[in-house]
mmCIF file of C-alpha atoms in Angstrom:
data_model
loop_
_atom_site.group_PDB
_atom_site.id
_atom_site.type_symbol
_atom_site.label_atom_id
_atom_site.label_comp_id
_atom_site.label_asym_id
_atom_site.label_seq_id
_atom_site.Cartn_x
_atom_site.Cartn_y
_atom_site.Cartn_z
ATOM 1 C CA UNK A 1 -1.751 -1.101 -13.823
ATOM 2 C CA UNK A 2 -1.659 2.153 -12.027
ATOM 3 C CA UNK A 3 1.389 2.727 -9.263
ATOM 4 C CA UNK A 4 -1.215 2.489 -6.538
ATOM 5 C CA UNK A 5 -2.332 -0.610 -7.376
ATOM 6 C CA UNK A 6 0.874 -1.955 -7.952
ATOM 7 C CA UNK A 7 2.248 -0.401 -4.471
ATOM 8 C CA UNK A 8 -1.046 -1.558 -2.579
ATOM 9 C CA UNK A 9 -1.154 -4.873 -3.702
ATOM 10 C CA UNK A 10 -2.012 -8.000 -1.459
ATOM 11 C CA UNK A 11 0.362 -11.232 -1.246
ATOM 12 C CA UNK A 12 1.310 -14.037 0.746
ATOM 13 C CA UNK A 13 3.992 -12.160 2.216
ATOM 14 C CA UNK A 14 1.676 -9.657 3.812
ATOM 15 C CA UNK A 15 0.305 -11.819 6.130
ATOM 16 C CA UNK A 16 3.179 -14.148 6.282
ATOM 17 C CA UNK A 17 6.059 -12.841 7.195
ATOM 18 C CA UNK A 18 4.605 -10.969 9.675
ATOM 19 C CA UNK A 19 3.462 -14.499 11.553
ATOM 20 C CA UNK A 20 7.059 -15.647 10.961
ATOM 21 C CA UNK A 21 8.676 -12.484 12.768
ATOM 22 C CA UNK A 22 5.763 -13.013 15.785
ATOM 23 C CA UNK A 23 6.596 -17.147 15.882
ATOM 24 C CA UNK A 24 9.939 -16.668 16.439
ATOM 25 C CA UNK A 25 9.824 -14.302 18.955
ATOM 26 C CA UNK A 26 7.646 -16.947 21.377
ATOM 27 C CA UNK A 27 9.741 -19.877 20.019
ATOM 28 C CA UNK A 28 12.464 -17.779 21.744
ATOM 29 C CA UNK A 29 11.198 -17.176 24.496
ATOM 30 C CA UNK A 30 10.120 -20.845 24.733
ATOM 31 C CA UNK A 31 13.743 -22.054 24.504
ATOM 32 C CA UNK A 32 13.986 -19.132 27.445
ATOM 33 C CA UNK A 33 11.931 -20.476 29.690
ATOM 34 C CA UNK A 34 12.527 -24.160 28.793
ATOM 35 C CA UNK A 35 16.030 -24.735 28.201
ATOM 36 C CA UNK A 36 18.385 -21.458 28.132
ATOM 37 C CA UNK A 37 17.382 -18.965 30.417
ATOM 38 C CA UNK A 38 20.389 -17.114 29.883
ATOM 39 C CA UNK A 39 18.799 -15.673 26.705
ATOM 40 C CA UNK A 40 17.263 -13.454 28.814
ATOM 41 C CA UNK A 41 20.696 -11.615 29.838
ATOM 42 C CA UNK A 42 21.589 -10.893 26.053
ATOM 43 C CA UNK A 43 19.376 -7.649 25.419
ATOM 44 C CA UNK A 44 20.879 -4.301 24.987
ATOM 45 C CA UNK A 45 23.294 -3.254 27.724
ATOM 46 C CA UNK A 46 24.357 0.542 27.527
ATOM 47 C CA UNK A 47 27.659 2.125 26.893
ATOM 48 C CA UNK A 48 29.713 -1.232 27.369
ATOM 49 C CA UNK A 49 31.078 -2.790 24.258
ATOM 50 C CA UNK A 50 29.919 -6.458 25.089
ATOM 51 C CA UNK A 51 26.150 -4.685 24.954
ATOM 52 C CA UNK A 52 26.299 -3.676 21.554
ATOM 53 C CA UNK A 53 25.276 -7.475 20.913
ATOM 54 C CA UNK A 54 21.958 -6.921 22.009
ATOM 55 C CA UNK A 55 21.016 -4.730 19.701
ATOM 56 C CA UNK A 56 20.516 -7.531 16.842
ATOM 57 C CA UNK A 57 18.953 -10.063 19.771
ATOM 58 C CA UNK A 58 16.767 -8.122 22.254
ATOM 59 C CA UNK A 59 13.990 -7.623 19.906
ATOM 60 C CA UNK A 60 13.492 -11.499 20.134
ATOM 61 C CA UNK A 61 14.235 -11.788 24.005
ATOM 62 C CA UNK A 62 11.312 -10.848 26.529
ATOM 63 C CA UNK A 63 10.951 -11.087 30.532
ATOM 64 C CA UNK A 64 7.928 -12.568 31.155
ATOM 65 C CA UNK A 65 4.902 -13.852 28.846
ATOM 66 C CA UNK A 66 3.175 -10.593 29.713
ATOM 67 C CA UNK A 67 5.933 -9.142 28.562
ATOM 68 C CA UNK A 68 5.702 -11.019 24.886
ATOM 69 C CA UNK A 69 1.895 -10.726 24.397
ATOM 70 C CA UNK A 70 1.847 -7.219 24.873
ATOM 71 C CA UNK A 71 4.447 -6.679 22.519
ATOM 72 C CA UNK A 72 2.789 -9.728 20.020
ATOM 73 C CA UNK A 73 -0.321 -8.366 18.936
ATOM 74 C CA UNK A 74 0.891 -4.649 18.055
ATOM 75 C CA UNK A 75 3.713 -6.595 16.358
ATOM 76 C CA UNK A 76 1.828 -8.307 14.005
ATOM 77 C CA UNK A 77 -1.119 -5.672 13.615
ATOM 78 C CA UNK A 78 1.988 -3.171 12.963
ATOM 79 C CA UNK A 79 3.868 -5.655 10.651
ATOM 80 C CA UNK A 80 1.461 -6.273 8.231
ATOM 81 C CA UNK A 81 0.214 -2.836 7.563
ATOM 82 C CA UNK A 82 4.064 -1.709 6.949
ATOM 83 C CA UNK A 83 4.076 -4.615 4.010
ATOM 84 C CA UNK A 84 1.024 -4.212 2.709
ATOM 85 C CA UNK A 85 1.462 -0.502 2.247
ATOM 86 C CA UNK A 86 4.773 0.071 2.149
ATOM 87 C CA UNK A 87 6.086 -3.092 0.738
ATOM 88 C CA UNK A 88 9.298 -1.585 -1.310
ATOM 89 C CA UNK A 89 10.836 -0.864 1.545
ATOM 90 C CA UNK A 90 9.050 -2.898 4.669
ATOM 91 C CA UNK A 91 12.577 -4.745 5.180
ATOM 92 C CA UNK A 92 14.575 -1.515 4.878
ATOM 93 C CA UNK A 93 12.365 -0.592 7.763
ATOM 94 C CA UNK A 94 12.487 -3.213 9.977
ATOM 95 C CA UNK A 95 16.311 -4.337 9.819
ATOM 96 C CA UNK A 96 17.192 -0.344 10.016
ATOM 97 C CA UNK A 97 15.086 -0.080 12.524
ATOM 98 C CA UNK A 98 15.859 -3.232 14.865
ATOM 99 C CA UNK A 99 19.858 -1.191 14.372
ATOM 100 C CA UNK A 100 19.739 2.166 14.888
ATOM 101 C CA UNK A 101 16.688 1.877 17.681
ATOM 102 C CA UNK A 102 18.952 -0.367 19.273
ATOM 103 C CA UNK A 103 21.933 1.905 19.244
ATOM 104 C CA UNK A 104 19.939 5.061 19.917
ATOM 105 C CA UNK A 105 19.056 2.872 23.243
ATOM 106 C CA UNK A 106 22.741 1.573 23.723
ATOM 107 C CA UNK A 107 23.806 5.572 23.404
ATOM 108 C CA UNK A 108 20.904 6.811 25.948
ATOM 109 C CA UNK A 109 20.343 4.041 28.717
ATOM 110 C CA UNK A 110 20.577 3.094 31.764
ATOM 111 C CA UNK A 111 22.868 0.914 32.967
ATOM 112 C CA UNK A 112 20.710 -2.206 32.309
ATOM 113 C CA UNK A 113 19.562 -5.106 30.382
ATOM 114 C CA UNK A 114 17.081 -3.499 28.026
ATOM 115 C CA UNK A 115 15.249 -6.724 26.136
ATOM 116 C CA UNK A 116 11.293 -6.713 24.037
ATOM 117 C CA UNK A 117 10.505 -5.964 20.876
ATOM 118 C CA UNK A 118 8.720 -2.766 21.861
ATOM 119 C CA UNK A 119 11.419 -0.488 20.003
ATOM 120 C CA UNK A 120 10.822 -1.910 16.726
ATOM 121 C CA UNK A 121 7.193 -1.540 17.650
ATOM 122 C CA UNK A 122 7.445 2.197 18.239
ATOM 123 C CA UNK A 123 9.556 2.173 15.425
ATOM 124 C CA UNK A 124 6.678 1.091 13.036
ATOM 125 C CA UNK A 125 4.540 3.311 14.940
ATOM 126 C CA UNK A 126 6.027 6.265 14.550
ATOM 127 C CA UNK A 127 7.033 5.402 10.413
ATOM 128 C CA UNK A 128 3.347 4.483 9.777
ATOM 129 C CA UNK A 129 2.069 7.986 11.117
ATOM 130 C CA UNK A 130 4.426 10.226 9.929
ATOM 131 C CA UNK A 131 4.946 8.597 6.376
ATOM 132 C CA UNK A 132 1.062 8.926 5.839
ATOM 133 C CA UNK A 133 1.444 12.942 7.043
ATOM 134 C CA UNK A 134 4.429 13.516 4.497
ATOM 135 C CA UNK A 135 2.697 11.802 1.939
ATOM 136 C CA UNK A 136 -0.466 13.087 1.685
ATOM 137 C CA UNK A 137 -2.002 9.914 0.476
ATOM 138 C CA UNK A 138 -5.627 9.546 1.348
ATOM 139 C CA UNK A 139 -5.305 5.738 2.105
ATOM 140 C CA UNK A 140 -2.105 6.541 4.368
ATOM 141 C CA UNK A 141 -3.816 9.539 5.824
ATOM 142 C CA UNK A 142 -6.143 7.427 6.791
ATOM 143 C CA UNK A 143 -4.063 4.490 8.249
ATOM 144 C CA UNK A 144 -2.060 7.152 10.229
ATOM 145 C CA UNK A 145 -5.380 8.666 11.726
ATOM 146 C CA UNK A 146 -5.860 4.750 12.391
ATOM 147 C CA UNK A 147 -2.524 4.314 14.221
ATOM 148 C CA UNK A 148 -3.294 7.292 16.480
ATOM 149 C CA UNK A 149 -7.182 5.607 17.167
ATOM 150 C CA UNK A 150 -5.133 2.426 17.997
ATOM 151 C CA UNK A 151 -1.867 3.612 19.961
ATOM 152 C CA UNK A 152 -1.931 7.027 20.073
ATOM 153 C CA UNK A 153 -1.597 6.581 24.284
ATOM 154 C CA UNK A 154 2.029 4.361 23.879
ATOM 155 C CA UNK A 155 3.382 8.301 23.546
ATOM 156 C CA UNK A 156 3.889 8.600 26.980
ATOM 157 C CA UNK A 157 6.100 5.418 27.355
ATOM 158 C CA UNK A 158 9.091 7.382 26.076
ATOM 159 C CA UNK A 159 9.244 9.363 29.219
ATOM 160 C CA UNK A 160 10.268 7.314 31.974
ATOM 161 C CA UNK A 161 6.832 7.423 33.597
ATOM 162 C CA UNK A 162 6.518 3.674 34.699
ATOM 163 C CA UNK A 163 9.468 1.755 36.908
ATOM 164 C CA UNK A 164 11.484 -0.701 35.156
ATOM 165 C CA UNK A 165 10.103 0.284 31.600
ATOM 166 C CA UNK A 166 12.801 0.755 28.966
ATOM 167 C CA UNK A 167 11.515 3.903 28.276
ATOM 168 C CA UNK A 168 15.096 5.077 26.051
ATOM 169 C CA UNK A 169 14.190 1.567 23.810
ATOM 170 C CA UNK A 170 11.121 3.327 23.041
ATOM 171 C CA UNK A 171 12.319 7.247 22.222
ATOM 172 C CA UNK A 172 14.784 5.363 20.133
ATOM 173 C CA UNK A 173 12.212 3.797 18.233
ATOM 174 C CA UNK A 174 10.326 6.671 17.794
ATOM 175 C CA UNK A 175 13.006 8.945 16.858
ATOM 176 C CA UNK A 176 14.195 5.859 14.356
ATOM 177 C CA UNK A 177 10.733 5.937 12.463
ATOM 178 C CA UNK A 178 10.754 9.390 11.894
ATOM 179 C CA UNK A 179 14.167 9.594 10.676
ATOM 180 C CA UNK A 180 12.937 6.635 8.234
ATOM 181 C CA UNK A 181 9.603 8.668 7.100
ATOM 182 C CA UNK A 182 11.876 11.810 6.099
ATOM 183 C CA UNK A 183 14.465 9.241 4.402
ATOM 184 C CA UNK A 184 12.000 7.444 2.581
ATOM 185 C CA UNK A 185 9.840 10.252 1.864
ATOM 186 C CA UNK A 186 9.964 9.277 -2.289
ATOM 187 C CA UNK A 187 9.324 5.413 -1.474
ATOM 188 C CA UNK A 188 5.713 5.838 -1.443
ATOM 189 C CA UNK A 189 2.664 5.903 -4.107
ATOM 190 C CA UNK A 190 1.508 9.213 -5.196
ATOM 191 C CA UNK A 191 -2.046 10.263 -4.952
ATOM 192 C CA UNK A 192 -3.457 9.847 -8.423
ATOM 193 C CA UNK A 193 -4.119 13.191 -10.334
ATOM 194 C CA UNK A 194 -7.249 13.500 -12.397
ATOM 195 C CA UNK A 195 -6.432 15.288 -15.919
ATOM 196 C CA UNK A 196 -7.580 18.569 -14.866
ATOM 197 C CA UNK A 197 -4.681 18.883 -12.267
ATOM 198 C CA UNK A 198 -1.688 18.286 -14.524
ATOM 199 C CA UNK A 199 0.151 21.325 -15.489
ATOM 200 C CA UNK A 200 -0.326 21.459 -18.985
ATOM 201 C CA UNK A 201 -4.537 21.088 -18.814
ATOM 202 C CA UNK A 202 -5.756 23.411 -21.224
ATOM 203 C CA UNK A 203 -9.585 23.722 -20.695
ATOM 204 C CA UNK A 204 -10.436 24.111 -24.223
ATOM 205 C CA UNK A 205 -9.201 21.046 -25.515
ATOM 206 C CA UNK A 206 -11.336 19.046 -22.598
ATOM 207 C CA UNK A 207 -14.154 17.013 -25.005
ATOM 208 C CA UNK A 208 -16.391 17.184 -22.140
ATOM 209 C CA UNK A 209 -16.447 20.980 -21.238
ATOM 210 C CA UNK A 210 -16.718 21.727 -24.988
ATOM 211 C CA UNK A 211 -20.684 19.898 -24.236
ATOM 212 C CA UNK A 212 -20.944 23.492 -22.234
ATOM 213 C CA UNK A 213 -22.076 26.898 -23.676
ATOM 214 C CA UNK A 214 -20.252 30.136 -22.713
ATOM 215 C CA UNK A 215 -23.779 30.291 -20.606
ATOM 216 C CA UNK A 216 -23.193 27.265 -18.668
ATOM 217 C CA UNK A 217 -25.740 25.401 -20.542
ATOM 218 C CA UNK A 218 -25.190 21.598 -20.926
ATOM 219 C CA UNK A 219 -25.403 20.567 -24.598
ATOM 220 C CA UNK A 220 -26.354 17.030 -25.616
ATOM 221 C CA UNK A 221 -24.517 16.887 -29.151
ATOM 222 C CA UNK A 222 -21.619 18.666 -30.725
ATOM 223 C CA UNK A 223 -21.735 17.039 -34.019
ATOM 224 C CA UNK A 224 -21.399 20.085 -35.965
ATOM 225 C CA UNK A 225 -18.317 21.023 -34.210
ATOM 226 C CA UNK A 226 -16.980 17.810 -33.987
ATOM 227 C CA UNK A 227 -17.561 17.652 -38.086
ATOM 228 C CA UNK A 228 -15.213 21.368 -38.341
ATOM 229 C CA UNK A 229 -12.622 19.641 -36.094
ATOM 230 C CA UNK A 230 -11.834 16.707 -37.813
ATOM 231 C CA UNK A 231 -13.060 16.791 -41.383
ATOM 232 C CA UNK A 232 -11.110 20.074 -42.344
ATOM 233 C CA UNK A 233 -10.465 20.441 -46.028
ATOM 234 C CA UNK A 234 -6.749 19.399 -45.618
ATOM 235 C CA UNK A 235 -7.809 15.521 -43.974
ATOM 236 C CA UNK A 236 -10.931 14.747 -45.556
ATOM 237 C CA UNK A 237 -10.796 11.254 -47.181
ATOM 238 C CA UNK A 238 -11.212 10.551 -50.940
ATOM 239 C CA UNK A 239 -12.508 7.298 -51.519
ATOM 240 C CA UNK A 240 -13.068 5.162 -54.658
ATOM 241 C CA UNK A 241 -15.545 2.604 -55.033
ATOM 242 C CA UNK A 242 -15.092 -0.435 -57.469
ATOM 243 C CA UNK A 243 -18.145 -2.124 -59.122
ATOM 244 C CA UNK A 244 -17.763 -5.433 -60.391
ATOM 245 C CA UNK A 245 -20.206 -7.045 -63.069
ATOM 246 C CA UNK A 246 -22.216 -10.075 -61.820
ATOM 247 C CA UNK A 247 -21.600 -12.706 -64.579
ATOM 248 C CA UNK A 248 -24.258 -15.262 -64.912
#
């Protein structure tokens, strides 16, 4: 089995872990609304040591269910492309990146409560696209050129264009999945080579140019060459038959 096909290889996991991650997140919030709504007040609270906290709980804590289904769907979409394609390292990404987005946006804030999962969203965002650019893979070429179809316009959220948007949560993430795409630039499949690529192709040992005259001219059957090649004087085979009487 080729590395691509072991790297881009379907499982359970694909699909469920990703539906794990995205039911705990409303179970959360259901606990939220129903029983605890303190929850709410343990997201990411910058440049004060009792915020640091929120950086392992605010991806699980969300305002309102606006808030949580906008942040759902991109999860999950987001979530399962990272382990289906980058499954090696899909956890790598996602605990990393729940950290250091989180502490990028503890460093940078405001002086607020910053809660959603939208960091670890722009996180995967921004690791998806730039890991298929580094990599030069056709398939993650493509999935990047996807990404940007899909949420190319979630760019301008890192600016603080909209009121009471954690716009810092969001830089953070981005920043985060580029900083993952340059770490774990190796971590990928490479794009298979055909023979004539590799450095030490040598054109006149290719069995299928050799069907080609120095004219261009396709030729159906080499067997006279073919006979020079490999029944040479030095390996040609002596063999011995042995006749046996038929007795009556």
């Amino acid at each position: 089995m080729s590395q691509n096909q072991q790297q881009f290889k379907y499982s359970t996991g694909v699909v469920a872990y990703p539906v794990f991650f995205v039911l705990l997140i409303w179970v959360v919030f259901w606990l939220q609304v129903r029983f605890f709504p303190v929850i709410k007040t343990f997201g990411v609270y910058p440049q004060k040591l009792e915020g640091l906290s929120g950086i392992f709980f605010s991806p699980f804590i969300h305002a309102d269910i606006q808030h949580l289904y906008h942040n759902s769907i991109p999860l999950f979409i987001l979530s399962v492309a990272l382990f289906y394609f980058y499954r090696k390292i899909s956890w790598k990404v996602i605990l990393y990146g729940i950290v250091l987005s989180g502490l990028i946006t503890w460093i940078i804030g405001r002086p607020s409560n910053h809660i959603g999962a939208s960091g670890l969203v722009y996180v995967l965002v921004s690791f998806i696209f730039f890991k298929g650019v580094f990599a030069k893979h056709f398939r993650l070429v493509a999935l990047s050129l996807l990404i940007i179809f899909l949420y190319g316009s979630m760019i301008w959220y890192v600016f603080p264009v909209k009121e009471g948007m954690s716009w810092e949560g969001h830089l953070g993430g981005l920043i985060t999945g580029l900083l993952f795409a340059i770490i774990f630039r190796k971590s990928v499949a490479k794009p298979e080579r055909y023979k004539w690529q590799q450095p030490d192709y040598n054109e006149d040992n290719d069995p299928f140019l050799k069907h080609f005259d120095e004219n261009g001219n396709f030729i159906e059957t080499i067997e006279h060459e073919i006979e020079e090649e490999f029944l040479s004087e030095e390996n040609q085979l002596n063999i011995t038959y042995t006749y046996k009487e038929k007795k009556d």
